[in-house]
Amino acid sequence: VGTKAVRTARASKPGVDAGAGAGERSYHHGDLRQALIEAGETLLAERGVEGFSLRECARRAGVSASAPAHHFGNATGLLTAIATLGFEGLAVAMQRAVRQAGASPQARLQAIGGAYIAYALAHPARFRVVFGSLPLDRGDAALAAAAKRAYEMLAAAIAALPGRASVPQDSAKADLVLAWSSVHGFACLALDGQLPLGDAKDRTAALRKLTRQVVERLPRGNR
Amino acid sequence: VGTKAVRTARASKPGVDAGAGAGERSYHHGDLRQALIEAGETLLAERGVEGFSLRECARRAGVSASAPAHHFGNATGLLTAIATLGFEGLAVAMQRAVRQAGASPQARLQAIGGAYIAYALAHPARFRVVFGSLPLDRGDAALAAAAKRAYEMLAAAIAALPGRASVPQDSAKADLVLAWSSVHGFACLALDGQLPLGDAKDRTAALRKLTRQVVERLPRGNR
DNA sequence: TGTACATCAGTGAACGCGCGTTCACTGATGTAC
DNA sequence: TGTACATCAGTGAACGCGCGTTCACTGATGTAC
């Protein structure tokens, strides 16, 4: 009975199977790791941090409750993988924004801020895992590397502003905190639905104002 | 046995009993509502959002598992009460900061920002309940009133800045979002331990820089 | 090309646990007369 | 001041549930010869 139920569940999601002509999947999943991560994100998006469970992820991936242990060990392992994706996605989104923003350092920094917020709103589950209070394996190497990459993109964008070369390091740090705080706060409040902004147009306007002012208020070094 | 255990638990927290000479508490608690709220906050602080449960709150208050239902109905009710406290405390803290900051509108706004962050760091559990993803009864009248009070303090402080009378309403809204985002983001990142700031001194310096710049960059209306 | 075997990736039953909630109950308190 | 009674605020046993994790197992795959 169990096997049949699994097959039915899988058959309802065609196109996920790797190889194998028919819609049926074989005993092995193909890419359970990936499927569990996706299930986890969907679950978090649907039920929030409270509703997350490893068993439900397994259920959604069409797999027995004990299967996830082979890939992630435990729930923290899966959440850590999702958080890593979150940092990586953030870095990629910021990278892309920089490329599209042209050569002006100001425009680039502004674009990074916009990309940060857009990413948070597009992937609320990932964002909440990264910056929420769920248990993560903070010692995980992949997680730390992804976090560092995202962090350094922001730092580099600030350092590239005119006149910043002469800014002392701890002052540069404080400026990074300032810029990051603004953008991060906006993302959090927007995600929580706390912002007193009516429609998406209001929000876009406020967002643009915010990123512009963040750029403008970063002091130049040589004054 | 149950009753005895309860008595022992209560006896270990002297001074909580209302009236009654001896350390023993009677059948009635005295102020269970308050005790449950405090237990909830401690629990959240200790175990985070994940570790919260109504039963554990009852246990810590030295009371049976079914007692909380008399006061809060369910877990969401207790969390809503904590969130209400959070907004009220935030409003009170900001109020106090304004009073101590003197007459200058700039200094007042800056003080409000500092008070917001200080409150978040001093009451992480409340702050996380207010702005986290835990289920709350958003229709609760007390909660809505407290939220409104806190929100309007910030709005009033911004409106009191020189030249702001002529700023159109939607632009004022966007400015409020800007100021709130900066301060809120700083508080969130600091709570999550994400800020690359070494000690409390670093943090205070960054905080001061942040609130100052927020104030300076709010545009005047009459230009 | 065939065969033996190791390894990988899954199953499914079982465990013990803590949870929220319900229920009939009872001790303590307050109020009317 | 005393008594009857309503109401309030708790008890504790019981329920069914979903959870994470363990365990012996087995089907599928890959590799050595």
Coordinates of C-alpha atoms (C1' of nucleotides) in Angstrom, one line a residue:
Chain A
V1 CA 0.0 0.0 0.0
G2 CA 2.8 2.4 1.0
T3 CA 4.6 2.0 -2.3
K4 CA 1.5 2.5 -4.3
A5 CA 0.6 5.7 -2.5
V6 CA 4.1 6.9 -3.1
R7 CA 3.8 6.2 -6.8
T8 CA 0.5 8.0 -7.0
A9 CA 2.0 11.0 -5.3
R10 CA 4.9 11.1 -7.6
A11 CA 2.8 10.5 -10.7
S12 CA 0.9 13.7 -9.9
K13 CA 4.0 15.7 -10.4
P14 CA 5.2 14.8 -13.8
G15 CA 8.5 16.0 -15.1
V16 CA 10.3 15.6 -11.9
D17 CA 11.5 12.2 -12.7
A18 CA 15.1 11.9 -13.9
G19 CA 15.3 9.7 -17.0
A20 CA 12.8 6.8 -17.1
G21 CA 10.2 7.1 -19.9
A22 CA 7.0 6.5 -17.9
G23 CA 5.6 8.8 -15.2
E24 CA 6.2 6.2 -12.5
R25 CA 9.3 6.6 -10.4
S26 CA 11.4 3.7 -9.4
Y27 CA 12.5 2.7 -5.9
H28 CA 15.0 5.5 -5.9
H29 CA 13.9 9.0 -6.1
G30 CA 16.4 10.6 -8.4
D31 CA 17.0 13.8 -6.6
L32 CA 15.4 13.6 -3.2
R33 CA 17.8 16.1 -1.7
Q34 CA 16.5 18.8 -4.1
A35 CA 12.9 17.7 -3.7
L36 CA 13.1 17.9 0.1
I37 CA 14.5 21.4 -0.1
E38 CA 11.7 22.5 -2.4
A39 CA 9.1 20.9 -0.2
G40 CA 10.6 22.7 2.8
E41 CA 10.4 26.0 1.2
T42 CA 6.8 25.5 0.1
L43 CA 5.9 24.4 3.5
L44 CA 7.5 27.4 5.2
A45 CA 5.8 29.7 2.7
E46 CA 2.4 28.1 3.4
R47 CA 2.5 27.5 7.2
G48 CA 5.3 29.7 8.4
V49 CA 8.1 28.9 10.8
E50 CA 5.6 27.3 13.2
G51 CA 4.3 24.7 10.7
F52 CA 7.6 23.3 9.6
S53 CA 8.3 19.6 10.1
L54 CA 10.6 17.1 8.5
R55 CA 7.9 14.5 8.3
E56 CA 5.7 16.9 6.3
C57 CA 8.6 17.6 3.9
A58 CA 9.0 13.9 3.4
R59 CA 5.3 13.5 2.8
R60 CA 5.4 16.2 0.2
A61 CA 8.4 14.7 -1.5
G62 CA 6.4 11.5 -1.7
V63 CA 8.8 9.6 0.5
S64 CA 8.8 7.8 3.8
A65 CA 9.5 9.7 7.0
S66 CA 12.8 8.2 7.6
A67 CA 14.2 9.0 4.1
P68 CA 15.4 12.6 4.9
A69 CA 17.8 11.4 7.5
H70 CA 19.9 9.9 4.7
H71 CA 20.4 13.4 3.2
F72 CA 20.3 15.9 6.0
G73 CA 20.6 14.0 9.2
N74 CA 17.9 16.0 10.9
A75 CA 15.6 19.0 10.6
T76 CA 18.4 21.5 11.4
G77 CA 20.4 20.0 8.4
L78 CA 17.6 20.7 6.0
L79 CA 17.0 24.2 7.3
T80 CA 20.7 24.9 7.0
A81 CA 20.6 23.9 3.4
I82 CA 17.7 26.2 2.8
A83 CA 19.5 29.1 4.5
T84 CA 22.6 28.4 2.4
L85 CA 20.4 28.7 -0.7
G86 CA 19.0 31.9 0.7
F87 CA 22.5 33.5 1.0
E88 CA 23.6 32.2 -2.4
G89 CA 20.4 33.5 -4.0
L90 CA 20.9 36.9 -2.4
A91 CA 24.4 37.1 -3.6
V92 CA 23.4 36.1 -7.2
A93 CA 20.6 38.6 -7.2
M94 CA 22.8 41.4 -6.1
Q95 CA 25.5 40.4 -8.6
R96 CA 23.0 40.5 -11.4
A97 CA 21.7 43.9 -10.2
V98 CA 25.2 45.3 -10.3
R99 CA 25.8 44.1 -13.8
Q100 CA 22.6 45.6 -15.0
A101 CA 23.1 48.9 -13.2
G102 CA 25.9 50.2 -15.5
A103 CA 29.2 51.7 -14.3
S104 CA 28.1 54.3 -11.8
P105 CA 29.0 53.2 -8.3
Q106 CA 26.0 55.1 -6.9
A107 CA 23.6 53.4 -9.2
R108 CA 25.2 50.0 -8.4
L109 CA 24.8 50.4 -4.7
Q110 CA 21.2 51.5 -5.2
A111 CA 20.6 48.5 -7.4
I112 CA 22.0 46.2 -4.8
G113 CA 19.6 47.6 -2.2
G114 CA 16.7 47.1 -4.5
A115 CA 17.8 43.6 -5.3
Y116 CA 18.1 42.7 -1.7
I117 CA 14.5 43.8 -1.0
A118 CA 13.1 42.2 -4.1
Y119 CA 14.8 38.9 -3.3
A120 CA 13.4 38.9 0.3
L121 CA 9.9 39.6 -1.0
A122 CA 10.2 36.9 -3.7
H123 CA 11.6 34.3 -1.4
P124 CA 10.1 35.0 2.0
A125 CA 10.6 31.4 3.3
R126 CA 14.4 31.5 2.6
F127 CA 14.7 35.0 4.0
R128 CA 12.9 34.0 7.2
V129 CA 15.1 30.9 7.6
V130 CA 18.3 33.0 7.1
F131 CA 17.3 35.8 9.5
G132 CA 14.7 34.1 11.7
S133 CA 15.0 32.3 14.9
L134 CA 15.0 28.7 13.5
P135 CA 17.8 26.5 14.6
L136 CA 20.6 26.4 12.0
D137 CA 24.0 24.7 12.0
R138 CA 26.0 27.9 12.1
G139 CA 29.3 26.0 11.8
D140 CA 28.3 24.7 8.3
A141 CA 31.0 25.5 5.8
A142 CA 28.7 26.1 2.8
L143 CA 26.4 28.3 4.9
A144 CA 29.3 30.4 6.1
A145 CA 30.8 30.8 2.6
A146 CA 27.5 31.9 1.1
A147 CA 27.0 34.4 3.9
K148 CA 30.4 35.8 3.4
R149 CA 29.9 36.1 -0.3
A150 CA 26.7 38.1 0.1
Y151 CA 28.2 40.3 2.8
E152 CA 31.3 41.1 0.8
M153 CA 29.3 42.2 -2.2
L154 CA 27.6 44.9 -0.2
A155 CA 30.9 45.9 1.4
A156 CA 32.6 46.1 -2.1
A157 CA 29.8 48.2 -3.5
I158 CA 30.1 50.7 -0.7
A159 CA 33.9 50.8 -1.0
A160 CA 33.6 51.6 -4.7
L161 CA 31.8 54.9 -4.1
P162 CA 34.0 57.9 -4.9
G163 CA 36.2 59.1 -2.1
R164 CA 35.7 56.0 0.0
A165 CA 39.3 54.8 -0.2
S166 CA 40.4 57.1 2.5
V167 CA 37.6 56.1 5.0
P168 CA 39.0 54.2 8.0
Q169 CA 38.0 50.6 8.3
D170 CA 35.8 50.8 11.4
S171 CA 34.0 53.8 10.0
A172 CA 33.4 51.8 6.8
K173 CA 32.0 49.1 8.9
A174 CA 29.5 51.4 10.6
D175 CA 28.5 52.7 7.2
L176 CA 27.8 49.2 6.0
V177 CA 25.7 48.6 9.0
L178 CA 23.8 51.7 8.3
A179 CA 23.0 50.8 4.7
W180 CA 22.3 47.2 5.5
S181 CA 20.0 48.1 8.3
S182 CA 17.9 50.3 6.2
V183 CA 17.4 47.8 3.4
H184 CA 17.0 44.9 5.8
G185 CA 14.4 46.7 7.9
F186 CA 12.4 47.6 4.9
A187 CA 12.4 44.0 3.8
C188 CA 11.4 42.7 7.2
L189 CA 8.6 45.2 7.7
A190 CA 7.3 44.6 4.2
L191 CA 7.3 40.9 4.7
D192 CA 5.4 41.2 8.0
G193 CA 2.9 43.5 6.3
Q194 CA 3.6 46.3 8.8
L195 CA 4.3 49.0 6.3
P196 CA 1.5 51.6 5.9
L197 CA 1.8 51.4 2.2
G198 CA -1.3 50.7 0.2
D199 CA -0.3 49.2 -3.1
A200 CA 2.8 47.9 -4.9
K201 CA 3.2 51.3 -6.5
D202 CA 3.4 53.0 -3.1
R203 CA 5.9 50.4 -2.1
T204 CA 8.1 50.8 -5.1
A205 CA 8.2 54.6 -4.6
A206 CA 9.2 54.2 -1.0
L207 CA 11.8 51.6 -1.9
R208 CA 13.4 53.9 -4.5
K209 CA 13.4 56.8 -2.1
L210 CA 15.0 54.6 0.5
T211 CA 17.8 53.2 -1.6
R212 CA 18.5 56.6 -3.0
Q213 CA 18.8 58.2 0.4
V214 CA 21.0 55.4 1.7
V215 CA 23.4 56.1 -1.1
E216 CA 23.3 59.8 -0.6
R217 CA 23.9 59.7 3.1
L218 CA 27.0 57.6 3.1
P219 CA 29.7 60.1 3.8
R220 CA 32.6 60.6 1.5
G221 CA 36.0 60.0 3.0
N222 CA 37.8 63.0 1.7
R223 CA 35.9 65.9 3.2
Chain B
V1 CA 0.8 14.7 44.7
G2 CA 0.0 17.2 42.0
T3 CA -1.0 19.8 44.5
K4 CA 2.0 19.3 46.6
A5 CA 4.3 19.7 43.6
V6 CA 2.6 22.9 42.8
R7 CA 3.0 24.3 46.3
T8 CA 6.7 23.4 46.2
A9 CA 7.2 25.1 42.9
R10 CA 5.4 28.3 44.1
A11 CA 7.2 28.3 47.4
S12 CA 10.5 28.5 45.5
K13 CA 9.5 31.9 44.2
P14 CA 8.7 33.8 47.3
G15 CA 7.2 37.3 47.1
V16 CA 4.9 36.5 44.2
D17 CA 2.0 35.6 46.4
A18 CA -0.7 38.2 46.9
G19 CA -1.6 38.7 50.6
A20 CA -1.4 35.5 52.7
G21 CA 1.3 35.7 55.3
A22 CA 3.0 32.3 54.6
G23 CA 5.0 31.4 51.5
E24 CA 2.4 28.8 50.5
R25 CA -0.1 29.8 47.9
S26 CA -3.7 28.9 48.2
Y27 CA -5.8 27.2 45.6
H28 CA -6.1 30.4 43.7
H29 CA -3.0 31.8 42.2
G30 CA -3.5 35.5 42.8
D31 CA -2.4 36.8 39.4
L32 CA -2.1 33.9 37.0
R33 CA -2.6 36.0 34.0
Q34 CA 0.5 38.0 34.8
A35 CA 2.5 35.0 35.8
L36 CA 1.7 33.3 32.5
I37 CA 2.8 36.3 30.5
E38 CA 6.1 36.4 32.4
A39 CA 6.6 32.7 31.9
G40 CA 5.9 33.0 28.2
E41 CA 8.5 35.7 27.8
T42 CA 11.1 33.8 29.7
L43 CA 10.4 30.7 27.7
L44 CA 10.7 32.6 24.4
A45 CA 14.0 34.2 25.6
E46 CA 15.4 30.8 26.5
R47 CA 14.2 28.5 23.7
G48 CA 13.1 30.9 21.0
V49 CA 10.0 30.9 18.9
E50 CA 10.4 27.1 18.3
G51 CA 10.3 26.2 21.9
F52 CA 7.2 28.0 22.9
S53 CA 4.3 26.0 24.3
L54 CA 1.3 26.8 26.5
R55 CA 1.9 23.7 28.6
E56 CA 5.4 24.8 29.4
C57 CA 4.2 28.2 30.4
A58 CA 1.6 26.6 32.7
R59 CA 4.3 24.4 34.2
R60 CA 6.5 27.4 34.9
A61 CA 3.7 29.3 36.5
G62 CA 3.2 26.3 38.8
V63 CA -0.2 25.6 37.5
S64 CA -2.0 22.7 35.7
A65 CA -2.0 22.5 31.9
S66 CA -5.7 23.5 31.6
A67 CA -5.5 26.6 33.7
P68 CA -4.3 29.0 30.9
A69 CA -7.4 28.4 28.9
H70 CA -9.4 30.4 31.6
H71 CA -7.3 33.5 30.9
F72 CA -6.2 33.4 27.3
G73 CA -8.3 30.7 25.5
N74 CA -5.4 29.3 23.6
A75 CA -1.7 29.9 22.8
T76 CA -2.5 32.6 20.3
G77 CA -4.3 34.5 23.0
L78 CA -1.2 34.5 25.3
L79 CA 1.1 35.5 22.4
T80 CA -1.3 38.3 21.5
A81 CA -1.1 39.6 25.1
I82 CA 2.7 39.5 25.0
A83 CA 2.7 41.3 21.6
T84 CA 0.4 44.0 23.1
L85 CA 2.9 44.4 26.0
G86 CA 5.6 44.8 23.4
F87 CA 3.9 47.6 21.6
E88 CA 3.0 49.3 24.8
G89 CA 6.5 49.0 26.1
L90 CA 7.9 50.4 22.9
A91 CA 5.5 53.4 23.1
V92 CA 6.4 54.0 26.7
A93 CA 10.1 53.8 26.0
M94 CA 9.9 56.2 23.2
Q95 CA 7.7 58.6 25.2
R96 CA 10.3 58.6 28.0
A97 CA 13.1 59.2 25.5
V98 CA 11.3 62.2 24.0
R99 CA 10.8 63.7 27.5
Q100 CA 14.5 63.3 28.3
A101 CA 15.8 64.6 25.0
G102 CA 14.8 68.2 25.6
A103 CA 13.0 70.5 23.2
S104 CA 14.9 70.1 19.9
P105 CA 12.8 68.1 17.4
Q106 CA 15.9 66.6 15.9
A107 CA 17.2 65.4 19.2
R108 CA 13.8 64.0 20.0
L109 CA 13.6 62.0 16.9
Q110 CA 17.1 60.7 17.4
A111 CA 16.2 59.7 20.9
I112 CA 13.2 57.8 19.7
G113 CA 15.3 55.8 17.3
G114 CA 17.7 55.0 20.1
A115 CA 14.9 54.0 22.4
Y116 CA 13.4 51.7 19.8
I117 CA 16.6 49.8 19.4
A118 CA 17.4 49.7 23.1
Y119 CA 13.9 48.3 23.8
A120 CA 14.3 45.6 21.2
L121 CA 17.6 44.5 22.6
A122 CA 16.3 44.7 26.2
H123 CA 13.1 42.6 25.4
P124 CA 14.1 40.3 22.5
A125 CA 11.2 37.9 23.2
R126 CA 8.5 40.6 23.0
F127 CA 10.1 42.1 20.0
R128 CA 10.2 38.8 18.2
V129 CA 6.6 38.1 19.0
V130 CA 5.5 41.5 17.7
F131 CA 7.5 41.2 14.5
G132 CA 8.0 37.5 14.1
S133 CA 5.9 34.9 12.3
L134 CA 4.1 33.5 15.3
P135 CA 0.3 33.5 15.1
L136 CA -1.3 36.5 16.7
D137 CA -4.9 37.6 16.9
R138 CA -4.5 40.6 14.7
G139 CA -8.1 41.7 15.3
D140 CA -7.5 42.1 19.0
A141 CA -8.5 45.6 20.1
A142 CA -5.8 46.1 22.8
L143 CA -3.1 45.0 20.3
A144 CA -4.3 47.3 17.6
A145 CA -4.5 50.2 20.0
A146 CA -1.0 49.7 21.3
A147 CA 0.4 49.3 17.8
K148 CA -1.3 52.5 16.8
R149 CA 0.1 54.4 19.7
A150 CA 3.7 53.4 19.0
Y151 CA 3.3 54.1 15.3
E152 CA 1.9 57.6 15.9
M153 CA 4.6 58.5 18.3
L154 CA 7.1 58.1 15.5
A155 CA 4.9 59.9 13.0
A156 CA 4.5 62.8 15.3
A157 CA 8.2 63.1 16.0
I158 CA 8.9 63.3 12.3
A159 CA 6.1 65.8 11.7
A160 CA 7.6 68.0 14.4
L161 CA 10.8 68.6 12.5
P162 CA 11.2 72.1 11.1
G163 CA 9.6 72.7 7.8
R164 CA 7.7 69.4 7.8
A165 CA 4.3 71.0 7.9
S166 CA 4.2 71.6 4.2
V167 CA 5.2 68.0 3.3
P168 CA 2.4 66.2 1.5
Q169 CA 1.0 63.2 3.3
D170 CA 2.2 60.4 1.1
S171 CA 5.7 61.8 1.1
A172 CA 5.6 62.0 4.9
K173 CA 4.5 58.3 4.9
A174 CA 7.5 57.3 2.8
D175 CA 9.8 59.2 5.1
L176 CA 8.4 57.5 8.1
V177 CA 9.0 54.2 6.3
L178 CA 12.5 55.2 5.7
A179 CA 13.2 56.1 9.3
W180 CA 11.4 53.1 10.7
S181 CA 13.2 50.7 8.3
S182 CA 16.6 51.9 9.3
V183 CA 16.0 51.6 13.0
H184 CA 14.1 48.4 12.7
G185 CA 16.7 46.7 10.5
F186 CA 19.4 47.6 12.9
A187 CA 17.4 46.1 15.8
C188 CA 16.7 42.9 13.9
L189 CA 20.3 42.4 12.7
A190 CA 21.6 43.1 16.2
L191 CA 19.2 40.6 17.7
D192 CA 20.2 38.0 15.2
G193 CA 23.9 38.6 16.0
Q194 CA 24.5 39.4 12.3
L195 CA 26.1 42.8 12.7
P196 CA 29.9 42.7 12.2
L197 CA 30.4 44.8 15.3
G198 CA 32.7 43.6 18.0
D199 CA 31.7 45.0 21.3
A200 CA 28.9 47.1 22.8
K201 CA 31.0 50.3 22.2
D202 CA 31.2 49.6 18.5
R203 CA 27.5 49.0 18.5
T204 CA 26.7 52.2 20.3
A205 CA 28.8 54.2 17.9
A206 CA 27.1 52.7 14.9
L207 CA 23.7 53.2 16.5
R208 CA 24.4 56.9 17.1
K209 CA 25.7 57.4 13.6
L210 CA 22.6 55.7 12.3
T211 CA 20.0 57.7 14.2
R212 CA 21.9 61.0 13.5
Q213 CA 21.9 60.3 9.8
V214 CA 18.3 59.3 9.7
V215 CA 17.4 62.6 11.2
E216 CA 19.7 64.6 8.9
R217 CA 18.5 63.1 5.7
L218 CA 14.8 63.5 6.2
P219 CA 14.0 66.3 3.7
R220 CA 12.5 69.5 4.8
G221 CA 9.3 70.4 3.1
N222 CA 10.0 74.0 2.3
R223 CA 12.8 73.8 -0.2
Chain C
dT1 C1' 29.5 -10.2 -21.6
dG2 C1' 28.3 -12.3 -17.2
dT3 C1' 28.5 -12.7 -12.4
dA4 C1' 29.3 -11.7 -7.6
dC5 C1' 29.2 -8.5 -4.3
dA6 C1' 29.5 -3.9 -2.0
dT7 C1' 27.3 0.2 -1.5
dC8 C1' 23.7 3.4 -1.8
dA9 C1' 19.0 5.1 -1.0
dG10 C1' 15.0 3.9 0.1
dT11 C1' 10.8 1.3 3.3
dG12 C1' 7.7 0.8 7.1
dA13 C1' 6.8 -0.5 11.7
dA14 C1' 7.6 0.9 16.1
dC15 C1' 9.1 3.7 20.1
dG16 C1' 8.3 7.3 23.4
dC17 C1' 7.2 12.2 23.8
dG18 C1' 5.1 16.6 24.4
dC19 C1' 1.4 19.0 22.7
dG20 C1' -3.5 21.4 22.7
dT21 C1' -7.9 20.7 24.2
dT22 C1' -12.0 18.7 26.6
dC23 C1' -14.4 17.4 30.7
dA24 C1' -16.5 16.7 35.0
dC25 C1' -15.0 18.2 39.2
dT26 C1' -14.0 21.2 43.4
dG27 C1' -12.0 24.6 46.4
dA28 C1' -12.2 29.6 47.4
dT29 C1' -14.3 33.9 47.1
dG30 C1' -17.9 37.3 47.0
dT31 C1' -22.6 38.8 47.5
dA32 C1' -27.6 39.0 49.0
dC33 C1' -30.5 38.8 52.6
Chain D
dT1 C1' -23.1 38.6 62.3
dG2 C1' -24.5 34.3 59.9
dT3 C1' -26.0 31.6 56.2
dA4 C1' -27.1 30.2 51.5
dC5 C1' -25.7 30.3 47.1
dA6 C1' -23.7 31.9 42.7
dT7 C1' -19.6 32.6 40.5
dC8 C1' -14.9 32.4 39.7
dA9 C1' -10.4 30.0 39.1
dG10 C1' -8.3 26.3 39.6
dT11 C1' -7.5 20.5 39.2
dG12 C1' -6.2 16.2 37.0
dA13 C1' -7.3 12.5 34.0
dA14 C1' -8.0 11.5 29.5
dC15 C1' -8.2 11.9 24.4
dG16 C1' -6.1 11.8 19.9
dC17 C1' -2.3 13.7 17.2
dG18 C1' 1.9 14.7 14.9
dC19 C1' 6.5 14.7 15.8
dG20 C1' 11.7 13.0 15.5
dT21 C1' 14.3 9.1 15.6
dT22 C1' 15.7 4.2 15.5
dC23 C1' 15.9 -0.3 13.4
dA24 C1' 16.2 -4.3 10.6
dC25 C1' 15.1 -4.7 6.1
dT26 C1' 15.3 -4.5 0.9
dG27 C1' 15.4 -2.9 -3.9
dA28 C1' 18.5 -0.6 -7.2
dT29 C1' 22.9 0.7 -8.8
dG30 C1' 27.7 0.5 -9.6
dT31 C1' 32.1 -1.9 -9.8
dA32 C1' 35.7 -5.6 -10.0
dC33 C1' 37.1 -9.4 -12.2

